[in-house]
Coordinates of C-alpha atoms and ligand atoms in Angstrom, one line a residue:
X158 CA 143.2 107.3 141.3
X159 CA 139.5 107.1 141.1
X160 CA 137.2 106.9 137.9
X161 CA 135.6 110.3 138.8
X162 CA 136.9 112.7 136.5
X163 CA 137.6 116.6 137.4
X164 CA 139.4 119.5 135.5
X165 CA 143.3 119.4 135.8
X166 CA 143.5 123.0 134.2
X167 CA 142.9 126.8 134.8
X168 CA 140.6 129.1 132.8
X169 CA 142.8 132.1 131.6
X170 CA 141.7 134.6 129.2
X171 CA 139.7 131.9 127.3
X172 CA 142.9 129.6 127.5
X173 CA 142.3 125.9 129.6
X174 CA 145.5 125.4 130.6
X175 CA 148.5 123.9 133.4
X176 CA 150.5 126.5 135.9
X177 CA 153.3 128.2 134.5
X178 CA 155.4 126.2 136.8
X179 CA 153.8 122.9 135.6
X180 CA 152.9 122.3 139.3
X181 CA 149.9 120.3 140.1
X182 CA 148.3 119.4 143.7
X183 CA 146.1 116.3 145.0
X184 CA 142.5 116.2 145.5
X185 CA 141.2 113.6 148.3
X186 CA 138.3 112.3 148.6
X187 CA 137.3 112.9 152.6
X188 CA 135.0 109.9 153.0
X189 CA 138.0 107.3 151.2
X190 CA 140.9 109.7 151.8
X191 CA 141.6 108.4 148.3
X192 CA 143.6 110.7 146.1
X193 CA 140.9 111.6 143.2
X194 CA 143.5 113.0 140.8
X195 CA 145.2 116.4 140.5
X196 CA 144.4 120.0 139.9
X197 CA 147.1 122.8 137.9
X198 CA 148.7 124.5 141.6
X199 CA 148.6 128.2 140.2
X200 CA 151.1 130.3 141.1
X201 CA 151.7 134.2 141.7
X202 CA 152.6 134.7 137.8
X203 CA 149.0 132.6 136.8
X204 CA 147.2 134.8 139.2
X205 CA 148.8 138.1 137.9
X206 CA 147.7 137.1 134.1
X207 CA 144.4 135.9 135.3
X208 CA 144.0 139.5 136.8
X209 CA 145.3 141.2 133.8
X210 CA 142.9 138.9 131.7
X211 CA 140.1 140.0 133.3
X212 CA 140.8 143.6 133.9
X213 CA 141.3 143.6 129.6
X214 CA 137.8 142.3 129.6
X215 CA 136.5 144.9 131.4
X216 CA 138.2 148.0 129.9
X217 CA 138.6 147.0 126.5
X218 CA 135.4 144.5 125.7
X219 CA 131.9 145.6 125.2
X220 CA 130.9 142.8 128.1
X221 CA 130.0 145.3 130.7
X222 CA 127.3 147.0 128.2
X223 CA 126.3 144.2 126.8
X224 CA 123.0 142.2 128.3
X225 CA 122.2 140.2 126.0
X226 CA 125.3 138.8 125.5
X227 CA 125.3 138.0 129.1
X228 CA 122.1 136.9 129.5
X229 CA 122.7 134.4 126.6
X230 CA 126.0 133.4 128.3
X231 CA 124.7 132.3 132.0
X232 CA 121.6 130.6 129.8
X233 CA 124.5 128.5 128.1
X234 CA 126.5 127.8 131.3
X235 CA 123.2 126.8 132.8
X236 CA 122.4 124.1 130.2
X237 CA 125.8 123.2 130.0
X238 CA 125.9 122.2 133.9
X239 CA 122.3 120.5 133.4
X240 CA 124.3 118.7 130.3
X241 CA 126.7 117.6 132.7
X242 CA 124.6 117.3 135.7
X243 CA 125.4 113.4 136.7
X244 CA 129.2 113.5 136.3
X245 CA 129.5 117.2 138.3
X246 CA 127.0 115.5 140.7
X247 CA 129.4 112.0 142.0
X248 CA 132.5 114.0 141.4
X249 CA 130.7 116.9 144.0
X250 CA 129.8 114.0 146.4
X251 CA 133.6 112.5 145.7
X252 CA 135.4 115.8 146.4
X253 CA 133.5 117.6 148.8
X254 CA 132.1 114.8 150.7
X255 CA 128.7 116.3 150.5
X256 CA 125.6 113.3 151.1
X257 CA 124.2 113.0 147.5
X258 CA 120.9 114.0 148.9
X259 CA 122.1 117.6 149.5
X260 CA 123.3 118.0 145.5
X261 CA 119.4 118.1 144.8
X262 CA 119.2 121.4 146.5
X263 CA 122.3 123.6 148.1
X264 CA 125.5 121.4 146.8
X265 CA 124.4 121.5 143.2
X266 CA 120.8 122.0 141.9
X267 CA 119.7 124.9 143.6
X268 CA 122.8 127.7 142.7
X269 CA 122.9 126.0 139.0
X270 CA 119.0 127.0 139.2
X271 CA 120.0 130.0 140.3
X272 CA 121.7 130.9 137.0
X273 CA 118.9 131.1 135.1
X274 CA 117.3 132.8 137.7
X275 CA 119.5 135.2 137.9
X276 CA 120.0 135.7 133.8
X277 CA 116.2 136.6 134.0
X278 CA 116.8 139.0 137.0
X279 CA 119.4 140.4 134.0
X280 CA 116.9 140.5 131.3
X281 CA 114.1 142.7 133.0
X282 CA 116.3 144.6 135.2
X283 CA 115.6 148.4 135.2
X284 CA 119.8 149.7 134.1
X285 CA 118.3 153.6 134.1
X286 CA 116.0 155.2 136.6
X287 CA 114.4 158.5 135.5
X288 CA 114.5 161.2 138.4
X289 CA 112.6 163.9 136.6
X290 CA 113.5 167.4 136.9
X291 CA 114.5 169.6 139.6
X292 CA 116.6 173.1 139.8
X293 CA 119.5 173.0 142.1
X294 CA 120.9 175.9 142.2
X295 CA 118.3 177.3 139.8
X296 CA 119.0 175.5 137.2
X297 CA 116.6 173.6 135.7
X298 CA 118.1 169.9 135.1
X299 CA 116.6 166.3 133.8
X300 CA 118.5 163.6 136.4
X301 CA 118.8 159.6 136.3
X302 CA 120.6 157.2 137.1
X303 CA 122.2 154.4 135.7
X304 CA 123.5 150.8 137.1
X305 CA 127.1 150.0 135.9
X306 CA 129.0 147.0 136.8
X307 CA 131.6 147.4 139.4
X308 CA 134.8 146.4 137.5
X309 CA 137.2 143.5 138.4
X310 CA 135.6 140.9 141.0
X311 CA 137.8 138.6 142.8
X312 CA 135.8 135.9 144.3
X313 CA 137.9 133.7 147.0
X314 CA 135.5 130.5 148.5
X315 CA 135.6 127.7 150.5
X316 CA 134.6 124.3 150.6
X317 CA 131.8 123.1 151.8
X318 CA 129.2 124.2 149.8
X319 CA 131.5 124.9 146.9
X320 CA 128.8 125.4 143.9
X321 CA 126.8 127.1 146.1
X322 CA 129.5 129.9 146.8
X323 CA 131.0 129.8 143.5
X324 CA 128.1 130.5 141.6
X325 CA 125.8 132.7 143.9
X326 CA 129.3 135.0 143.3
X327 CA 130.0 134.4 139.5
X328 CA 126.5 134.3 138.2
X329 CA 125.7 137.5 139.7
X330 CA 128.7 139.2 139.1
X331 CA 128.6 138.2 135.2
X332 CA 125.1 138.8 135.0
X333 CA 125.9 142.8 136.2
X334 CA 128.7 143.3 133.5
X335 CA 131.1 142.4 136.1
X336 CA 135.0 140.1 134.9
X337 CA 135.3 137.9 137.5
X338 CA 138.8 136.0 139.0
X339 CA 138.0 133.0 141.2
X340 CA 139.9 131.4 143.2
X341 CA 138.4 128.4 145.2
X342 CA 139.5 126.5 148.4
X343 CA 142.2 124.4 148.1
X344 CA 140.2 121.5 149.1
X345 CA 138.0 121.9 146.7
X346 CA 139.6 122.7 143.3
X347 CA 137.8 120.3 140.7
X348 CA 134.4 121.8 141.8
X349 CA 135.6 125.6 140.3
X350 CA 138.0 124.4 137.9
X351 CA 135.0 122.2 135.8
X352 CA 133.1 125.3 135.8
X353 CA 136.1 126.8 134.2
X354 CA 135.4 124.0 132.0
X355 CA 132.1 124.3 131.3
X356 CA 132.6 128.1 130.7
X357 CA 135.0 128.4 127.9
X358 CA 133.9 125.5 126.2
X359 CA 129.8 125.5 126.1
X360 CA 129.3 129.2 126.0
X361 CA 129.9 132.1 124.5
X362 CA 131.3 134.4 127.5
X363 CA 134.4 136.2 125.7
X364 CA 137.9 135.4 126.8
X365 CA 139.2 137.1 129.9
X366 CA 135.6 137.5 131.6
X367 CA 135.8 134.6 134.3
X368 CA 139.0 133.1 135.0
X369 CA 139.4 130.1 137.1
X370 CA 142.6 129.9 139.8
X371 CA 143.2 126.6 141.5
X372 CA 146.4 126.8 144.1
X373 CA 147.3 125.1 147.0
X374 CA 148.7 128.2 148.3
X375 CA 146.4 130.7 150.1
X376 CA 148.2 133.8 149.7
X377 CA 146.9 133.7 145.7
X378 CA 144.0 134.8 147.5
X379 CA 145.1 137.8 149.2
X380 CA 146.8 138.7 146.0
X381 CA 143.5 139.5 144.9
X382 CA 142.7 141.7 147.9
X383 CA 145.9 143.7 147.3
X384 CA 146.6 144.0 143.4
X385 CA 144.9 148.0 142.5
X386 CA 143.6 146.7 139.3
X387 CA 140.7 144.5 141.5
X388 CA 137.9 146.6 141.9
X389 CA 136.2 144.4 144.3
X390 CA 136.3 141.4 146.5
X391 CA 133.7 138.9 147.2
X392 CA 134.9 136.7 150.0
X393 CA 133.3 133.6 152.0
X394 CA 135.0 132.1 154.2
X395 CA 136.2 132.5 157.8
X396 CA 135.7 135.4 159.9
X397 CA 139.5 135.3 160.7
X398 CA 139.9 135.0 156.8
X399 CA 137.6 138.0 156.6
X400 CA 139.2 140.3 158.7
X401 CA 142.9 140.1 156.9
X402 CA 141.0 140.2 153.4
X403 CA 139.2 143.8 154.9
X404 CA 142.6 145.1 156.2
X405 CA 144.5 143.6 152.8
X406 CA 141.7 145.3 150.6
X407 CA 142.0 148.6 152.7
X408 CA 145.1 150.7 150.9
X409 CA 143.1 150.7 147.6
X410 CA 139.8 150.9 148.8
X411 CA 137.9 148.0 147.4
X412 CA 134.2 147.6 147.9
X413 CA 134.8 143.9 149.9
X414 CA 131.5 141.5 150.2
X415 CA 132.3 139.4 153.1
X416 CA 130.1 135.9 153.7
X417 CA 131.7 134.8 157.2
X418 CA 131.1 132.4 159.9
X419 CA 128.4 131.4 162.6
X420 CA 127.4 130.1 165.6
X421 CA 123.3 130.5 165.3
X422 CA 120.5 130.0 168.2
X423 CA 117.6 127.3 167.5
X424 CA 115.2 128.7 169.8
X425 CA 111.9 126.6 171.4
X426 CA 109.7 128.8 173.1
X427 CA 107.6 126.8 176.5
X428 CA 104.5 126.6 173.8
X429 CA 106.0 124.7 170.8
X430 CA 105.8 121.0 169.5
X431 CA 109.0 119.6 171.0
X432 CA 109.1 116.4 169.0
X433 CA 108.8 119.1 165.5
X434 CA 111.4 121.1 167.1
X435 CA 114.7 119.2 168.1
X436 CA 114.1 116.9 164.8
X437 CA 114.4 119.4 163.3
X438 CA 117.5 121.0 165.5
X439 CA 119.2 117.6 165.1
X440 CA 119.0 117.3 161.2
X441 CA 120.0 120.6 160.7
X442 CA 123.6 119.9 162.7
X443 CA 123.9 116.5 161.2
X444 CA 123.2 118.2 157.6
X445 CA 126.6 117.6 155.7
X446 CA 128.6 117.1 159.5
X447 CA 127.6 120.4 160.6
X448 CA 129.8 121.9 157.9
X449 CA 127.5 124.7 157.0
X450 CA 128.1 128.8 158.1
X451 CA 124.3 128.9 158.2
X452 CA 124.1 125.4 160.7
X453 CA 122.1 126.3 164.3
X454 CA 125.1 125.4 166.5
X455 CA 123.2 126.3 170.0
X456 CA 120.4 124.6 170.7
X457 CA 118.6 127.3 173.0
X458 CA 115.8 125.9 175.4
X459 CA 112.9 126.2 178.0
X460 CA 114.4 125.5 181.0
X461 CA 111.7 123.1 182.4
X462 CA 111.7 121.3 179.1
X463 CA 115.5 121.0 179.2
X464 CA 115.0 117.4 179.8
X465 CA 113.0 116.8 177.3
X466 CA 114.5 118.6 174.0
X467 CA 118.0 117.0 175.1
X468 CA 116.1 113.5 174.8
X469 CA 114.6 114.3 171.5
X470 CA 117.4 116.4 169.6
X471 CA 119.4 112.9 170.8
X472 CA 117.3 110.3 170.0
X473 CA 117.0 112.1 166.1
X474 CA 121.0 112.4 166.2
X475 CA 120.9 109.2 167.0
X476 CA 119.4 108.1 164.1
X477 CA 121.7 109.8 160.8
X478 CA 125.1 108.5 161.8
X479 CA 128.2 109.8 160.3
X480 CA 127.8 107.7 157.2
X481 CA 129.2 107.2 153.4
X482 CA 128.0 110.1 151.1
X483 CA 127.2 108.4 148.3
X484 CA 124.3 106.5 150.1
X485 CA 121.5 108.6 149.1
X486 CA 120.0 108.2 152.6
X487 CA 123.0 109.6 154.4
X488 CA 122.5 113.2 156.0
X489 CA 125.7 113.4 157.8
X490 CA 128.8 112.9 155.7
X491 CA 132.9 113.2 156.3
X492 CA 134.4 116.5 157.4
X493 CA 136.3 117.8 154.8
X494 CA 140.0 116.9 155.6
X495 CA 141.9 115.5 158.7
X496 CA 143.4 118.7 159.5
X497 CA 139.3 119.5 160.2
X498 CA 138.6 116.9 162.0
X499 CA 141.8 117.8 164.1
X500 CA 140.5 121.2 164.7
X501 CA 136.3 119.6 165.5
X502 CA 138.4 117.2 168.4
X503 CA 140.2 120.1 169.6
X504 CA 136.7 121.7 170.8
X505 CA 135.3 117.9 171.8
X506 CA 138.3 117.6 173.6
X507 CA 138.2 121.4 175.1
X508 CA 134.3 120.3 175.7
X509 CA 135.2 118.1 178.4
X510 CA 137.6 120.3 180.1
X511 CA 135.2 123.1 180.0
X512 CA 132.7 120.7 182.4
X513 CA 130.6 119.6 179.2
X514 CA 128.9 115.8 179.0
X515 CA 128.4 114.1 175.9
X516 CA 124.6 113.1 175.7
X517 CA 126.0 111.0 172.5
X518 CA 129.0 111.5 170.3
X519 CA 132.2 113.0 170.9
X520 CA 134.5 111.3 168.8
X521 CA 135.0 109.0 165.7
X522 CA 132.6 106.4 164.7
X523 CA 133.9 102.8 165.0
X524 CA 132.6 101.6 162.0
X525 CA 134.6 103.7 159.4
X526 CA 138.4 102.8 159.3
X527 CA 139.2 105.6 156.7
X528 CA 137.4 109.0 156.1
X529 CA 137.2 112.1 158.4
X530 CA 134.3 111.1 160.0
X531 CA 133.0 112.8 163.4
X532 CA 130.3 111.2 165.4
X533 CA 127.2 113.6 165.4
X534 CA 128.0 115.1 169.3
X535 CA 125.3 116.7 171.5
X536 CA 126.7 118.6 174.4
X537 CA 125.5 119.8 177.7
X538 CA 126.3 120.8 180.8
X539 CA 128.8 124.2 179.1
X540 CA 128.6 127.4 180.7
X541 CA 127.1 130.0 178.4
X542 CA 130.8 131.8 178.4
X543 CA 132.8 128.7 177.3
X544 CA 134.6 128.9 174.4
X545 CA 133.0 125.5 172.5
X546 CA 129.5 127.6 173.2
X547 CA 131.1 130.9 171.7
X548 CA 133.4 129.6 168.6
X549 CA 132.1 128.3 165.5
X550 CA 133.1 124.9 165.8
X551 CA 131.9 123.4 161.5
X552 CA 131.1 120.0 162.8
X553 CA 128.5 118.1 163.6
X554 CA 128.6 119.4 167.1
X555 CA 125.1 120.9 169.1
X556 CA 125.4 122.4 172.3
X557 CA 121.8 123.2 174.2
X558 CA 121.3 125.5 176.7
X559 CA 118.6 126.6 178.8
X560 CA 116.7 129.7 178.5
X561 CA 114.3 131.2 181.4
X562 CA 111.6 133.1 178.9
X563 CA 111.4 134.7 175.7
X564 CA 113.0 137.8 176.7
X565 CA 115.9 135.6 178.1
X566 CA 116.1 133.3 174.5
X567 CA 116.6 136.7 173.0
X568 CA 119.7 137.7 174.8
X569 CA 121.2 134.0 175.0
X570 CA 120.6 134.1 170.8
X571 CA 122.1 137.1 170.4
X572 CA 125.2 137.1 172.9
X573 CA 127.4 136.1 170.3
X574 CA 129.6 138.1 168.0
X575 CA 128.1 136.1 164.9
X576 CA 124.3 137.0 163.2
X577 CA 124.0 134.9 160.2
X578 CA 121.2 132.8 161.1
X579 CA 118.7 130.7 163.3
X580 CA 115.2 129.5 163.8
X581 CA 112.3 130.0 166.2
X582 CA 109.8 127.7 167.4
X583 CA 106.4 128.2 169.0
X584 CA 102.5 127.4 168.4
X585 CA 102.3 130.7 168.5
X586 CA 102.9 132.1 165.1
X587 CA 103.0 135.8 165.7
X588 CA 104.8 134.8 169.3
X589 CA 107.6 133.0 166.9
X590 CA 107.7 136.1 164.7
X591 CA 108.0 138.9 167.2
X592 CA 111.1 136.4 168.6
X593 CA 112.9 136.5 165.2
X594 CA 112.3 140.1 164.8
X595 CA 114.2 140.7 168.3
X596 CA 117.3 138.4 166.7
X597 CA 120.1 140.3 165.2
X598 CA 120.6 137.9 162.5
X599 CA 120.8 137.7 158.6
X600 CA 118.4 135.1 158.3
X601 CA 116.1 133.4 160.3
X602 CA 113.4 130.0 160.1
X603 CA 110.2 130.3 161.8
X604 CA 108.4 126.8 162.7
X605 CA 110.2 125.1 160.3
X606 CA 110.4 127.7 157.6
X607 CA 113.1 127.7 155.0
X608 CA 114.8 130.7 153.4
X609 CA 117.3 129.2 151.2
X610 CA 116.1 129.9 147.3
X611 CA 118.2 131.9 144.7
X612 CA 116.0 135.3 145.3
X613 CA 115.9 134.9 148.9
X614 CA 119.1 137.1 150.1
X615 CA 121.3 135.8 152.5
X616 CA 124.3 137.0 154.4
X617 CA 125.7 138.1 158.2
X618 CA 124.6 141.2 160.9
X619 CA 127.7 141.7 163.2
X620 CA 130.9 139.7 162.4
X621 CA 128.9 137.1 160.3
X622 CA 129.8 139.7 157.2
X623 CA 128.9 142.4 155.4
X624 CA 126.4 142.5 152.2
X625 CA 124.1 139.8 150.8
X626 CA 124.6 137.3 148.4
X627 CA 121.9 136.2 145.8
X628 CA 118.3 137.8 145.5
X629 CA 118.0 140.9 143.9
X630 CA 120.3 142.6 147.1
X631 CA 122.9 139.9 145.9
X632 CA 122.9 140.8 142.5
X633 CA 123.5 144.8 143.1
X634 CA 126.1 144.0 144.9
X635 CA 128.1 144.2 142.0
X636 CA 126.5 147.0 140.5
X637 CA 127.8 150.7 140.9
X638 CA 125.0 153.7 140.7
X639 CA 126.0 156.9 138.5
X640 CA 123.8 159.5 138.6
X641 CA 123.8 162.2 135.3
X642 CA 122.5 165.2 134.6
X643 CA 121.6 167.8 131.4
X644 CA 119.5 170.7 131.0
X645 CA 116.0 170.6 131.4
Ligands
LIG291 P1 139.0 130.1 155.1 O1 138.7 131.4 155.6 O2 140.1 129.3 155.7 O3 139.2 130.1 153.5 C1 138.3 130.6 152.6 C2 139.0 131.0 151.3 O4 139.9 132.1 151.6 C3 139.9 129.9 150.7 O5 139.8 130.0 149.3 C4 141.3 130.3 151.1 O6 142.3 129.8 150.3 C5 141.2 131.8 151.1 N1 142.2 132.5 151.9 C6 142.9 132.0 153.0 N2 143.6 133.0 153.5 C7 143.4 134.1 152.7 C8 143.9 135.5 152.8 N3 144.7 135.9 153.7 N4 143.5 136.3 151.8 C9 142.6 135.9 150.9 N5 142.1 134.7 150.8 C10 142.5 133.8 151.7 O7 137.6 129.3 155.2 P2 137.4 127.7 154.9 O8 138.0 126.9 156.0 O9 137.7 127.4 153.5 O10 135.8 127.7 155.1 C11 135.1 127.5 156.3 C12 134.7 128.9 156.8 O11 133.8 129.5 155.8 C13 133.8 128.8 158.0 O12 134.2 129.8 159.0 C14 132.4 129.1 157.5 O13 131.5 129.7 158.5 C15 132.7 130.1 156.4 N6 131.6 130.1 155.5 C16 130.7 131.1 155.4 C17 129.7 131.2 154.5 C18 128.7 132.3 154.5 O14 128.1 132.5 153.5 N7 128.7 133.2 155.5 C19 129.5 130.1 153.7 C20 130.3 129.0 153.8 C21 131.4 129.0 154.7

């Protein structure tokens, strides 16, 4: 056991407590493979009184109708993780295997930022809307509308950006009047359970509002996408994942918010700086091994330049190494768990038999006995219709291919069943802008631009998802509209 300290227990209607069964389940830490202590392994009967908790909340408390109470709430869980801020921090780089330098922005400091953003979004938000008058049917009637919290979320997420997904769900959801259940990756229990923590003991969010359900098992979350008293499900994980939590949420009609997978175009037009562009290119797929839904995957290039970017995206791969996390210079960490980076050889390995060359990677580094490290890989050589160009792969893995125009870069970026993200380069601002425009795709970065903030929405055209999560769009999500009417 290491001397990074988690949360062993659930969060049940206000109660911090074991599984029923008295079960509990490791935690590893995936750049030591060292066992960092144990999290409560909730079962089917935690799950159905974490449900029941929460749907109390929400019929029988005044949380719903209460702003003020919420707002104060998310305030108090956002001090609270500031409080806490260096202890969450090494035990987020010990259990995700994030690079320390990412927990100043996505792994950490930018969704607990996004609390308080998202409390104040809360505060000035306009709950009624005032229609006027009209006569339908001749009768003269004063209309408006109000914004009502949608009832019972479940929220199911994965690992790799764990505070990121877990709070861009719950602090939205809370700050709307929502009761949430949430039930994290397996991999990554400590990272949901100390907010369970940091909820029930440093704020004043009643019992039964948020509920926190660590398990090993993955069917706790489809419970959640079948039980009738769930009103909605916000889900981010894979598209496969995606699809059975649709179908599972079908029979009772859930509103389902669905954050799924990737494989995003990096596109250089003939005009841009080609030095700019594939550093850029190759820090994004080193960024946290590639483990990112938002990661360009497909490096998408002039074909006369081909040369060229390959030789620059390399010699910048080159240069962040698969490395240990907690060095605050490392960009490129472990991949989460071995049976990971069993499935991110599977695709170097298909690679190869598709007719693909490694320009440099392809396997584990030498110099790291222990951890689930993957080499940062560039690939070329794959025909556009091979399956390591097609699949989301969530490792460090870029393959480039060659483009014959802008029209041409259009189609290669979108021939995919994926939109989530991508980025355009040119010297050509407007040129770079009418490109993005033309990609079907959630999000986009042009010349370098970033999107990611708490009000910036994000989320997937085509199978990448459905919905957006954080920014105003994100927050509405878990808002219903009524509309009422009286006598004018
Ligand atoms: P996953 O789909 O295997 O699991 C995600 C979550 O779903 C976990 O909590 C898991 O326990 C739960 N789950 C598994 N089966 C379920 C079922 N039948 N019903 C309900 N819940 C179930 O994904 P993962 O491996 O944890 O994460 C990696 C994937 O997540 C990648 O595909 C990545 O692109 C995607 N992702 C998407 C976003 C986004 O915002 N679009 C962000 C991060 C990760």
């Amino acid at each position: 056991m290491s001397d990074i300290t988690g949360e062993e227990r659930l969060l049940i209607d206000g109660e911090l407590r074991a599984a029923r069964s008295g079960a509990v389940f490791e935690t590893i830490n995936p750049a030591t493979e060292e066992v960092l202590g144990v999290a409560a392994d909730g079962g089917p009967e935690d799950m159905n009184e974490a449900i029941a908790a929460a749907r109390r909340a929400f019929d029988e408390t005044g949380w719903s109708t209460d702003v003020d109470l919420r707002v104060r709430g998310l305030r108090q869980l956002h001090q609270a993780f500031l409080a806490h801020a260096d202890e969450i921090r090494a035990m987020t780089v010990a259990e995700v295997g994030s690079p320390l330098s990412m927990t100043t922005h996505a792994q950490l400091d930018s969704p607990v930022a996004g609390l308080a953003w998202v409390a104040d979004l809360a505060e000035r938000y306009a709950w009624e809307e005032d229609l006027g008058v009209a006569e339908p049917l001749g009768i003269a009637s004063h209309r408006w509308t109000r914004k009502e919290a949608a009832g019972v979320v479940g929220a199911i997420s994965p690992w790799n950006v764990p505070h990121q997904i877990n709070l861009a769900k719950v602090g939205p959801a809370l700050a709307a009047g929502a009761t949430v259940v949430l039930k994290p990756a397996p991999d990554t229990p400590w990272c949901a359970s100390v907010l369970g923590r940091l909820v029930a003991e440093e704020t004043d969010i009643p019992a039964g509002v948020f509920n926190v359900v660590t398990s090993s098992d993955h069917r706790l979350g489809a419970m959640l996408s079948t039980d009738p008293r769930v009103d909605q499900i916000s889900f981010t994980g894979s598209t496969a994942t995606g699809r059975k939590v649709m179908a599972d949420a079908a029979p009772t009609l859930k509103k389902v918010f669905l954050e799924l997978g990737g494989k995003s175009a990096f596109v250089i037009l003939d005009d841009a700086d080609m030095a700019a562009a594939t550093a850029m290119a190759a820090f994004t797929i080193c960024t946290h091994a590639g483990q990112g839904c938002a990661i360009t995957t497909r490096l998408v290039v002039p074909r006369a330049l081909f040369d060229e970017a390959v030789e620059g995206a390399a010699t910048v791969m080159g240069m962040l190494p698969a490395s240990d996390p907690t060095d605050p210079g490392t960009v490129c960490g472990p991949l989460i768990s071995a049976v990971q980076r069993d499935r991110v050889e599977g695709y170097l390995r298909l690679a190869k038999e598709e007719g693909g060359t490694f320009v440099i990677g392809g396997g584990r580094p030498e110099d790291h006995e222990r951890g689930f490290f993957i080499e940062p890989t560039l690939i070329v050589g794959l025909d556009p219709t091979s399956r390591v160009v097609r699949e989301e792969i969530f490792g460090p893995v870029l393959v480039v291919i060659a483009h014959d125009g802008d029209d041409d870069a259009v189609r290669i970026a979108n021939d995919s069943i994926y939109g989530l993200s991508g980025s355009v380069f040119s010297a050509d601002r407007d040129r770079a802008v009418g490109v993005a425009n033309r990609i079907r795709t959630g999000t986009i970065g042009v010349n370098g631009g970033l999107w990611f903030s708490p009000d910036v929405p994000f989320g997937g055209y085509k199978q990448s998802g459905l919905g957006r999560e954080m920014g105003v769009a994100g927050f509405e999500e878990y808002l219903e509209t009524k509309s009422i009417a009286e006598p004018a």
